[in-house]
Short mmCIF file of the C-alpha atoms (twelve columns), coordinates in Angstrom:
data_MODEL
# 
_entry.id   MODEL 
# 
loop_
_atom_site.group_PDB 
_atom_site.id 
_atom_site.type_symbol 
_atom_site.label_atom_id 
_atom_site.label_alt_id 
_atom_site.label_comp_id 
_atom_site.label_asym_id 
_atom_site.label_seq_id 
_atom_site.Cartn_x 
_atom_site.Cartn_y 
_atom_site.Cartn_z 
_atom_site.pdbx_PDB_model_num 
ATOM 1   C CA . UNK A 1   8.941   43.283 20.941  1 
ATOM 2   C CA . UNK A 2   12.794  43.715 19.690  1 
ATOM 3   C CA . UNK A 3   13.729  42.765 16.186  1 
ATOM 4   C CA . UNK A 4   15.794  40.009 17.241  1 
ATOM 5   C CA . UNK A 5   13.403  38.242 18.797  1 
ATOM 6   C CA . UNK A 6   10.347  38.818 15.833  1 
ATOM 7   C CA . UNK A 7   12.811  37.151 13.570  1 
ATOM 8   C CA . UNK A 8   13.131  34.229 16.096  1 
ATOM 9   C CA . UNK A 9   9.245   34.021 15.911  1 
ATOM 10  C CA . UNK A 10  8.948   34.357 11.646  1 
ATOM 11  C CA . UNK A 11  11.956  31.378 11.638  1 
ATOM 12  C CA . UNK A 12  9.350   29.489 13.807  1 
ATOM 13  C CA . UNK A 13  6.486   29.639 11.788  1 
ATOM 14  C CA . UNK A 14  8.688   28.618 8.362   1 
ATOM 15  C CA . UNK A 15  9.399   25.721 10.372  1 
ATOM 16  C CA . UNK A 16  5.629   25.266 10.701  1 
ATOM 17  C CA . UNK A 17  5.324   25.831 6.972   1 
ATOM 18  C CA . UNK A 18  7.898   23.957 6.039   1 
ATOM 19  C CA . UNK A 19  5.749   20.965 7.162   1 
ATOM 20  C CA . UNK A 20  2.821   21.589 4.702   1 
ATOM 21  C CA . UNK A 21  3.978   19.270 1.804   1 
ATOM 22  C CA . UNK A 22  4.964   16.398 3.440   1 
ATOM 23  C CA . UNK A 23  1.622   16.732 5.565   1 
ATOM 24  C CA . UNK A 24  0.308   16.711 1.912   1 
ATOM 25  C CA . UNK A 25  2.671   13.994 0.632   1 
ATOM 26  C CA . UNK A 26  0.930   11.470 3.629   1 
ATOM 27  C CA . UNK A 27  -2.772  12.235 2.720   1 
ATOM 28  C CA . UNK A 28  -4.562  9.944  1.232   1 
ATOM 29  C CA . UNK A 29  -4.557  9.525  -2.708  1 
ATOM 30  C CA . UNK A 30  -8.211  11.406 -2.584  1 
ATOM 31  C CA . UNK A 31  -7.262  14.422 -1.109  1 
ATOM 32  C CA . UNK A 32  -7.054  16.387 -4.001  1 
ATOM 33  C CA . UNK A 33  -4.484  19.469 -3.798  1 
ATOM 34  C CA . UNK A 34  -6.928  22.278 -3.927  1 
ATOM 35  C CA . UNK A 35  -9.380  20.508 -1.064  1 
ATOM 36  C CA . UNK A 36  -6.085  20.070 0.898   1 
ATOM 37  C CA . UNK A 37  -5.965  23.931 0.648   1 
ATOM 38  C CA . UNK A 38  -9.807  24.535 1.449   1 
ATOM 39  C CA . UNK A 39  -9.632  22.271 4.179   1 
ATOM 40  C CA . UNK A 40  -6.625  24.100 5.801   1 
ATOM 41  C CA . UNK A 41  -7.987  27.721 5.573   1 
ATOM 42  C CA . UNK A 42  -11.277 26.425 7.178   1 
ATOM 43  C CA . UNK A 43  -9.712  24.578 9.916   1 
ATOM 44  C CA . UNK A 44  -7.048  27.280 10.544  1 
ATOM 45  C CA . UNK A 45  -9.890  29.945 10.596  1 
ATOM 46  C CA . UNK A 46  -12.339 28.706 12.403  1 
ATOM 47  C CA . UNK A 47  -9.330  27.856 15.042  1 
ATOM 48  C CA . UNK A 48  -8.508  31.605 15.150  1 
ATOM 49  C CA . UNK A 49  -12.166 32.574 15.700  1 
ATOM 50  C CA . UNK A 50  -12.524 30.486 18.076  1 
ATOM 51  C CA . UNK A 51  -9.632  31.661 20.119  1 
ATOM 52  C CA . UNK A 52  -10.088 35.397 19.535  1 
ATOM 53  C CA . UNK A 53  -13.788 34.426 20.908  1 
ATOM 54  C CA . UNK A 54  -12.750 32.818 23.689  1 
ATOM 55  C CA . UNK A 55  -10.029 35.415 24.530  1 
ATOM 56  C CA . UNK A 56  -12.972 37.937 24.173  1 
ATOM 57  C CA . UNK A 57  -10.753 40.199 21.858  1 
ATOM 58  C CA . UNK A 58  -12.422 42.997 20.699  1 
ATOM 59  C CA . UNK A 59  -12.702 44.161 16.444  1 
ATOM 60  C CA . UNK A 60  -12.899 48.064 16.339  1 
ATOM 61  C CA . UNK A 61  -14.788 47.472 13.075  1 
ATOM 62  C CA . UNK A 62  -14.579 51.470 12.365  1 
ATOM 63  C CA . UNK A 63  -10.676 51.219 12.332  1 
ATOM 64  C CA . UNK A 64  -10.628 47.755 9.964   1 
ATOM 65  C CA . UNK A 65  -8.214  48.123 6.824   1 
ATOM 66  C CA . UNK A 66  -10.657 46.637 4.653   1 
ATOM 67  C CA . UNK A 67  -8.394  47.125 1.547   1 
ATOM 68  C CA . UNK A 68  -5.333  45.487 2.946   1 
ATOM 69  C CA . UNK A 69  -7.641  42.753 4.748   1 
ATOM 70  C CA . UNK A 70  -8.946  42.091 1.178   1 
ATOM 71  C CA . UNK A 71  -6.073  41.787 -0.496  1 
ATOM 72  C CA . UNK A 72  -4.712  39.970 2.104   1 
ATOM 73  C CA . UNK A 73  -7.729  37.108 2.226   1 
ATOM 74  C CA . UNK A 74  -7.679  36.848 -1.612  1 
ATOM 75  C CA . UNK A 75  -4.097  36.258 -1.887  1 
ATOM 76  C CA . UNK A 76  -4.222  33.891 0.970   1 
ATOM 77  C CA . UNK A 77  -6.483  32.124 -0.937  1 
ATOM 78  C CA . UNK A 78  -5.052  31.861 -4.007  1 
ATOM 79  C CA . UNK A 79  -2.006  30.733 -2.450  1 
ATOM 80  C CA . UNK A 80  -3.651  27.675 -0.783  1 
ATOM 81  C CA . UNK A 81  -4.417  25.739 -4.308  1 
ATOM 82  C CA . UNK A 82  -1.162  27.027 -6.413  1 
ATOM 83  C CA . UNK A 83  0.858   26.278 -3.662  1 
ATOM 84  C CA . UNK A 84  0.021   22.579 -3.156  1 
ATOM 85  C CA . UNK A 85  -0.947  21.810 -7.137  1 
ATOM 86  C CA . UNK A 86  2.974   23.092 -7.577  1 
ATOM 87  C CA . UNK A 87  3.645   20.391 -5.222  1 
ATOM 88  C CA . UNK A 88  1.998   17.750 -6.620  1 
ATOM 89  C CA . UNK A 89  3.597   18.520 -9.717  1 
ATOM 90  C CA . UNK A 90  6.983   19.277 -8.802  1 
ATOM 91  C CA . UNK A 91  7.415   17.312 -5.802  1 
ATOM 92  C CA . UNK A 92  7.964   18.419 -1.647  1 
ATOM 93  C CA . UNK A 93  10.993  20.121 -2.179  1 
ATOM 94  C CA . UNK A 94  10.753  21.581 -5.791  1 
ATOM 95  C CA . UNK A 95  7.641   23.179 -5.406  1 
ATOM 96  C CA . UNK A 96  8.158   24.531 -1.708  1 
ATOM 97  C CA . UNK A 97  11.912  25.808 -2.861  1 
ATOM 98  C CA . UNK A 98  10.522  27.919 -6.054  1 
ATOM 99  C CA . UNK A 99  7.602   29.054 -3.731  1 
ATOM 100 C CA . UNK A 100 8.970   30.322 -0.968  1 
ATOM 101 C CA . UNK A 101 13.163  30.932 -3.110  1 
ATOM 102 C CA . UNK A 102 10.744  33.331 -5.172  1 
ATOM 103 C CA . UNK A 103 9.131   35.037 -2.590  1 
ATOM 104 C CA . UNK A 104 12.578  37.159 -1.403  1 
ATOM 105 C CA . UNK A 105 12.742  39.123 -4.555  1 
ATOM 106 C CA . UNK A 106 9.013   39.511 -5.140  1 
ATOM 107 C CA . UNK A 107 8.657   41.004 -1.459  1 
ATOM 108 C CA . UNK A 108 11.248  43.076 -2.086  1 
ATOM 109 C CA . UNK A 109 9.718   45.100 -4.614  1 
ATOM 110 C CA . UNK A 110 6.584   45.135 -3.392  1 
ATOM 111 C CA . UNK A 111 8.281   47.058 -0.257  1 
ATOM 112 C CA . UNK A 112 9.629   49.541 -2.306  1 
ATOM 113 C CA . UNK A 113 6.575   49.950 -4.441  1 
ATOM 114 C CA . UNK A 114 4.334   50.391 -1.436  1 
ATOM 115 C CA . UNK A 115 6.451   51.861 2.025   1 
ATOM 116 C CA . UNK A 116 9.382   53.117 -0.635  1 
ATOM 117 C CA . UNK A 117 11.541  50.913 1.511   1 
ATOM 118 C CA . UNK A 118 14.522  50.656 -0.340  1 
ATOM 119 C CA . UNK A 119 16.449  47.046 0.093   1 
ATOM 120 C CA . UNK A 120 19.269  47.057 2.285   1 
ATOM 121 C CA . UNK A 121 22.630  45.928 1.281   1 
ATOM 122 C CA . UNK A 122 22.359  43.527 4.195   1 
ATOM 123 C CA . UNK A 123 19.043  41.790 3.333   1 
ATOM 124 C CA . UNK A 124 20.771  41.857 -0.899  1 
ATOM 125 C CA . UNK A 125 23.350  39.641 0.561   1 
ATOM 126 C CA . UNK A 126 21.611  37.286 2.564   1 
ATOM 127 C CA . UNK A 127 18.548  37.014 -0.272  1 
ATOM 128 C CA . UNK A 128 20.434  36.466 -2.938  1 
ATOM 129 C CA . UNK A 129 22.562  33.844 -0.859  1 
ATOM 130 C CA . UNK A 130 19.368  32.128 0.713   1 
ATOM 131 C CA . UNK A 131 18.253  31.837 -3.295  1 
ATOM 132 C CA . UNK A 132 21.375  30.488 -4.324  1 
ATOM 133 C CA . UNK A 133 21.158  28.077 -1.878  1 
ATOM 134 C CA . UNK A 134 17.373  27.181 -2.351  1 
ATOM 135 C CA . UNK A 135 18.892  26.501 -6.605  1 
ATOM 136 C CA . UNK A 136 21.709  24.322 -5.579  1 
ATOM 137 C CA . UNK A 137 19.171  21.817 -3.126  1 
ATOM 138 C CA . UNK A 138 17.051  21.393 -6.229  1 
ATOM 139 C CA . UNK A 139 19.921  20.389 -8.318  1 
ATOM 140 C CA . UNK A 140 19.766  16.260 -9.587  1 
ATOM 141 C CA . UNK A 141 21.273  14.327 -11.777 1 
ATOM 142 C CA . UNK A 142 17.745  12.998 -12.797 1 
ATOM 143 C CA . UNK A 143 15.056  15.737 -11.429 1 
ATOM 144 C CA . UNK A 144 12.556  17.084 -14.533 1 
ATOM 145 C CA . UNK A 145 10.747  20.345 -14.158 1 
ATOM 146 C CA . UNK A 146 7.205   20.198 -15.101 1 
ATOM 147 C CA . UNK A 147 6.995   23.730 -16.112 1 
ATOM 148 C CA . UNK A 148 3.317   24.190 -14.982 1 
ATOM 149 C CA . UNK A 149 4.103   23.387 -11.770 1 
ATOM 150 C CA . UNK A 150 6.916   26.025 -11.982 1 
ATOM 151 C CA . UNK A 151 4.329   28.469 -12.799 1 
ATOM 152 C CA . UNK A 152 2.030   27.343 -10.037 1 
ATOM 153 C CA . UNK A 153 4.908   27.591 -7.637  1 
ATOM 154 C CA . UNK A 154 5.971   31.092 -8.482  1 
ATOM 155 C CA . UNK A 155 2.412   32.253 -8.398  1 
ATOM 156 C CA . UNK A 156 2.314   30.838 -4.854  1 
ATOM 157 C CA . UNK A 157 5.403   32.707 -4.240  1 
ATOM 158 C CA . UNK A 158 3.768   36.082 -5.401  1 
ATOM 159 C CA . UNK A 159 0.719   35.669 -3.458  1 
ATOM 160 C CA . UNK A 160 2.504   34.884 0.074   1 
ATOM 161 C CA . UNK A 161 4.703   37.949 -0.953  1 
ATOM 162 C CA . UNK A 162 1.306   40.555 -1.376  1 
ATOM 163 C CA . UNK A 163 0.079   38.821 1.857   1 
ATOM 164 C CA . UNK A 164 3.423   39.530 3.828   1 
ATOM 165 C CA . UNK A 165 3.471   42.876 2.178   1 
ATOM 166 C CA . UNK A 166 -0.442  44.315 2.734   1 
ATOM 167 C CA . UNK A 167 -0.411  42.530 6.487   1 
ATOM 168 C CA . UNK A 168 2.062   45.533 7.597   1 
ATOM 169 C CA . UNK A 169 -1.230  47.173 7.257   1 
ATOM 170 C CA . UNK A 170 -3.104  44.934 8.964   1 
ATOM 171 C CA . UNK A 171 -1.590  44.480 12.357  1 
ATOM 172 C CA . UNK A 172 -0.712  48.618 12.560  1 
ATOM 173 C CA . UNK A 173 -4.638  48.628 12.796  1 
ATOM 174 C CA . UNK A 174 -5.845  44.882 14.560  1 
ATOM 175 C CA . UNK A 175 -3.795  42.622 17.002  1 
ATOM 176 C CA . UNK A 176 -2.336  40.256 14.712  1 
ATOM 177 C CA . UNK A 177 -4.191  37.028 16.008  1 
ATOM 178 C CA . UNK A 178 -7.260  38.858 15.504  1 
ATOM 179 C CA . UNK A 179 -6.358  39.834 11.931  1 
ATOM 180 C CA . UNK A 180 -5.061  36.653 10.973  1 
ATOM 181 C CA . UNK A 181 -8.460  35.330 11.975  1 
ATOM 182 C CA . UNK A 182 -10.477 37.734 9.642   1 
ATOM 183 C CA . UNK A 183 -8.181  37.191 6.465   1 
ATOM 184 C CA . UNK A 184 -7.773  33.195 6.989   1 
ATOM 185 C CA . UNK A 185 -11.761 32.896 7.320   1 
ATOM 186 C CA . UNK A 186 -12.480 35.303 4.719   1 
ATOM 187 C CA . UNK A 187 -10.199 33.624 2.621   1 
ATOM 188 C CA . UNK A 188 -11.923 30.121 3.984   1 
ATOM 189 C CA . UNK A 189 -15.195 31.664 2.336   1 
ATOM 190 C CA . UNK A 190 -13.773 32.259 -0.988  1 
ATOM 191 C CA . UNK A 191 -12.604 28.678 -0.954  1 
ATOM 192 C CA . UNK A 192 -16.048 27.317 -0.039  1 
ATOM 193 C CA . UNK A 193 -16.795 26.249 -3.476  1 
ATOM 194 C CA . UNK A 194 -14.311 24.048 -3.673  1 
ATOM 195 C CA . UNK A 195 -16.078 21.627 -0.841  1 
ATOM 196 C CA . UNK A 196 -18.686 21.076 -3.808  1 
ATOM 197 C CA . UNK A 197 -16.319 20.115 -6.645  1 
ATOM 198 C CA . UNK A 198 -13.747 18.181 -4.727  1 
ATOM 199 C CA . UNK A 199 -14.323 14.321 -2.820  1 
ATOM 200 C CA . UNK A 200 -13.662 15.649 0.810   1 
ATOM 201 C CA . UNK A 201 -14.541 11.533 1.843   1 
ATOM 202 C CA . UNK A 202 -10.677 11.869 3.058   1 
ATOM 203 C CA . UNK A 203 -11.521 13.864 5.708   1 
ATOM 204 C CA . UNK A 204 -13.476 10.799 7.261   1 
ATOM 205 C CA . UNK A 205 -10.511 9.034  8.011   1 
ATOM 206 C CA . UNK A 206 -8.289  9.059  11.503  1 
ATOM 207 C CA . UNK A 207 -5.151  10.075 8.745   1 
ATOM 208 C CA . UNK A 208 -7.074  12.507 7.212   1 
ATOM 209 C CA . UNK A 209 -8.233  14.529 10.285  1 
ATOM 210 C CA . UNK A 210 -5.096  14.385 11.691  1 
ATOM 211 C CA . UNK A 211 -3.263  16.090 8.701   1 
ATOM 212 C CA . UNK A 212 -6.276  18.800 8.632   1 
ATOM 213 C CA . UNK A 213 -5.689  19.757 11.958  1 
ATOM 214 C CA . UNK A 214 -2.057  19.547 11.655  1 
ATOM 215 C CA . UNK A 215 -2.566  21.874 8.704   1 
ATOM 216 C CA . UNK A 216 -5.487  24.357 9.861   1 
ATOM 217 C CA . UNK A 217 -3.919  24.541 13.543  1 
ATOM 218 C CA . UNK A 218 0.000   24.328 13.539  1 
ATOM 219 C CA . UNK A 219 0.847   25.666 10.343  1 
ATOM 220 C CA . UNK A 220 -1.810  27.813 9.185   1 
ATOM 221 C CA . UNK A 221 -3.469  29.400 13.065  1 
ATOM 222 C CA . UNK A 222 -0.378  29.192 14.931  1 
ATOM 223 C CA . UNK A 223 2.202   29.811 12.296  1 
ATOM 224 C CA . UNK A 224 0.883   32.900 11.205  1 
ATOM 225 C CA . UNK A 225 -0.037  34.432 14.372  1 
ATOM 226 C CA . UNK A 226 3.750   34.353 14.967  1 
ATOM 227 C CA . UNK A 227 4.517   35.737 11.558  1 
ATOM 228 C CA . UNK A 228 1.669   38.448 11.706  1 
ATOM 229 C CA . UNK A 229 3.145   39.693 15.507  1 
ATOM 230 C CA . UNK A 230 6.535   39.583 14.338  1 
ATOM 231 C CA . UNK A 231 5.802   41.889 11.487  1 
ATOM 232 C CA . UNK A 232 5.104   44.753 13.797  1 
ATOM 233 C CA . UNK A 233 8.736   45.031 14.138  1 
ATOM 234 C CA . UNK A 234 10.169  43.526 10.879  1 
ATOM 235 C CA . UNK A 235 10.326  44.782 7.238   1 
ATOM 236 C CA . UNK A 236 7.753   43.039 5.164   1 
ATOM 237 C CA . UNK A 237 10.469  41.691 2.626   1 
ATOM 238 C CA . UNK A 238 13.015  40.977 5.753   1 
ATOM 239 C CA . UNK A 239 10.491  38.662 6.780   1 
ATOM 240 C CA . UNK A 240 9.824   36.769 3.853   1 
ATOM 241 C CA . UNK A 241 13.633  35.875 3.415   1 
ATOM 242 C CA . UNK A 242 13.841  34.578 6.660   1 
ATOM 243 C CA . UNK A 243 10.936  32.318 5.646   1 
ATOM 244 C CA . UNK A 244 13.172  30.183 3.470   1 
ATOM 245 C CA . UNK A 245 13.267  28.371 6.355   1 
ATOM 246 C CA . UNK A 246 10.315  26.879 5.100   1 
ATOM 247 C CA . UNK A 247 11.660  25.630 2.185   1 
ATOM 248 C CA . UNK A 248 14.594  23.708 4.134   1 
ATOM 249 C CA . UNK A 249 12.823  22.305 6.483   1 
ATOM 250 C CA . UNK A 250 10.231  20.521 3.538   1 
ATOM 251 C CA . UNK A 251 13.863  19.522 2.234   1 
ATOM 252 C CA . UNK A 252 15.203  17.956 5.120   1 
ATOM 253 C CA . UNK A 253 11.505  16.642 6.106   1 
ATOM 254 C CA . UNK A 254 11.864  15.113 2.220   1 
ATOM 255 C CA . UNK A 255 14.692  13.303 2.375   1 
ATOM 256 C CA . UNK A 256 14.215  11.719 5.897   1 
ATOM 257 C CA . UNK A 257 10.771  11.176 5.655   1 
ATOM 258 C CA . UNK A 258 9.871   10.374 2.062   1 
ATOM 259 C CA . UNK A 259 13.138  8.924  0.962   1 
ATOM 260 C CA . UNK A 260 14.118  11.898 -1.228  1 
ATOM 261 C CA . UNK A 261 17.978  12.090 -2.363  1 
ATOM 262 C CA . UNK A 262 20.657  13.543 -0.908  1 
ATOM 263 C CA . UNK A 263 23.969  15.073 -2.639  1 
ATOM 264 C CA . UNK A 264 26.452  16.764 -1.620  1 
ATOM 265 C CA . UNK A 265 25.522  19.842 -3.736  1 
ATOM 266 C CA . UNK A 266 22.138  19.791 -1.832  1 
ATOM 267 C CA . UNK A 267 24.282  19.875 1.689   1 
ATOM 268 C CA . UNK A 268 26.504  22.821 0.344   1 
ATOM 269 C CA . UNK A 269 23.095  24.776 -0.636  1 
ATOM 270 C CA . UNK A 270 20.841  24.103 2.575   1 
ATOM 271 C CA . UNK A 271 24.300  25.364 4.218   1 
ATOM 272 C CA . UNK A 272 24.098  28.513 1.872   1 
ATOM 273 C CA . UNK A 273 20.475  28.852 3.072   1 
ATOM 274 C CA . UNK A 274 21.355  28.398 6.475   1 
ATOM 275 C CA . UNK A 275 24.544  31.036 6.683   1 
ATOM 276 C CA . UNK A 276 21.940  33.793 5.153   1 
ATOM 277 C CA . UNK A 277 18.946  33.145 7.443   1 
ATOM 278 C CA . UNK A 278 21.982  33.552 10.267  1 
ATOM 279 C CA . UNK A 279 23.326  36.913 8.974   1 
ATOM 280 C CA . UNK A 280 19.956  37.834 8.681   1 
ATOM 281 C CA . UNK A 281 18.447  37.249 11.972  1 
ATOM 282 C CA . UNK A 282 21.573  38.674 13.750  1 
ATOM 283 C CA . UNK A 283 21.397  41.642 15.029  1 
ATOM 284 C CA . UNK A 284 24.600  43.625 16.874  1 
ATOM 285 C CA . UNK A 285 22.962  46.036 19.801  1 
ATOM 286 C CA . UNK A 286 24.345  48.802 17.504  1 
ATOM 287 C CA . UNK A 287 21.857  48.072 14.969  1 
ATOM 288 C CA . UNK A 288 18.893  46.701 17.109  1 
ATOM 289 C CA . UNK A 289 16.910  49.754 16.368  1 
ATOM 290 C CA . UNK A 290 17.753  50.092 12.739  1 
ATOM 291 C CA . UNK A 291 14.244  47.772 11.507  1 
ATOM 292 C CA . UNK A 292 11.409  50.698 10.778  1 
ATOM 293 C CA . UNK A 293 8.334   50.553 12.031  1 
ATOM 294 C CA . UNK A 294 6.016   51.299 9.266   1 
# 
């Protein structure tokens, strides 16, 4: 697979992502945040099993990374409930902006820390302008930062950037959807507990099975399949930058589904976002075969 088109698929399943708090924002007022997250990693994967079963894919269990499958499921799973608690606390857009806006940086030193990939001044550029842009479409004349659902939302943002950054490992060793399917049910049974202190009566409901299969199959199964194939040809932090795409999309998804305002400042900083995830994906056919496999 060429670069170009891996970044095509990781702008895809931001997309997908991007759709996570809103999804959350139209559950009922039951669904706590943290069952939203169990619920998800079940659903998304039991889907994956389920697939990789009925594909009839095989698990070389002598080759597993079980360190970098590990890390992978735990992070995962601490993602799930920061990640959606931030949101509840912040809002759609704050929460999914810090998340994912902090994410870049973190990713980036995790790459040099682990493949001593040192950032290019290409991905600097369009980073640094995709962050920019992810600070001006939080800025309000009236918006109020509840500072623990800051903290929530930059944990999130570490934990999807260890995920990004250990699941190089993962698919040099496993096909990706067969990967994805160990850490996201792995990570399910960590969550497990959570079905016993949470009211899961949401899940009863025609609204509420919709949004956890809209959740456990479109953004968590297919989403990450896409991300976790594309990542055979993409740098680890490349690939999280081009998921503030996410953060966008829960933006636009915000303001013209859950009547969230709309400045002008907020237009000039989604453009910002926009312009960096462009430079980013493009890639000259001089330069096609400058990405690394690692």
């Amino acid at each position: 697979m060429n670069t170009s088109l891996s970044k095509i698929l990781i702008l895809c399943a931001a997309v997908l992502w991007g759709t996570t708090g809103t999804a959350q924002a139209l559950a009922s007022a039951e669904a706590h945040s943290v069952a939203i997250g169990a619920v998800r990693l079940a659903v998304g994967g039991l889907s994956l099993l389920a697939a990789c079963l009925i594909q009839k894919k095989k698990v070389d269990v002598r080759n597993l990374p079980i360190l970098p499958l590990t890390v992978a499921a735990a992070s995962m799973a601490a993602y799930q409930p920061l990640f959606f608690s931030a949101v509840i606390k912040t809002g759609v857009a704050v929460g999914t902006m810090v998340a994912i806006g902090s994410a870049p940086l973190l990713s980036g030193v995790l790459d040099y820390i682990v493949y001593r990939k040192k950032p290019t001044k290409k991905w600097l550029l369009a980073t640094f302008t995709g962050i920019i842009g992810c600070c001006s479409l939080l800025l309000k004349k009236d918006s109020q930062i509840d500072v623990i659902g800051l903290g929530m939302a930059i944990g999130a943002g570490a934990s999807f950037a260890c995920y990004t950054t250990v699941n190089k490992k993962i698919v040099q060793h496993v096909d990706p959807q067969v990967g994805a399917s160990l850490v996201f049910t792995a990570a399910a049974v960590l969550l497990i507990p959570c079905w016993f202190m949470y009211d899961m009566s949401w899940l009863i409901s025609l609204n509420g099975m919709g949004i956890a299969l809209h959740l456990g199959i479109l953004t968590t199964a297919l989403a990450y399949v896409l991300f976790s194939t594309a990542l055979k040809s993409v740098h680890a932090s490349t690939a999280v930058t081009l998921s503030l795409a996410e953060p966008v999309t829960a933006f636009l998804l915000g303001v013209f589904f859950l009547g969230e305002s709309l400045t002008l400042v907020n237009i000039c900083g989604a453009a910002l976002v926009f312009a960096s995830l462009a430079f980013l994906t493009y890639s000259p056919k001089s330069s096609l075969n400058q990405e690394v496999r690692i």
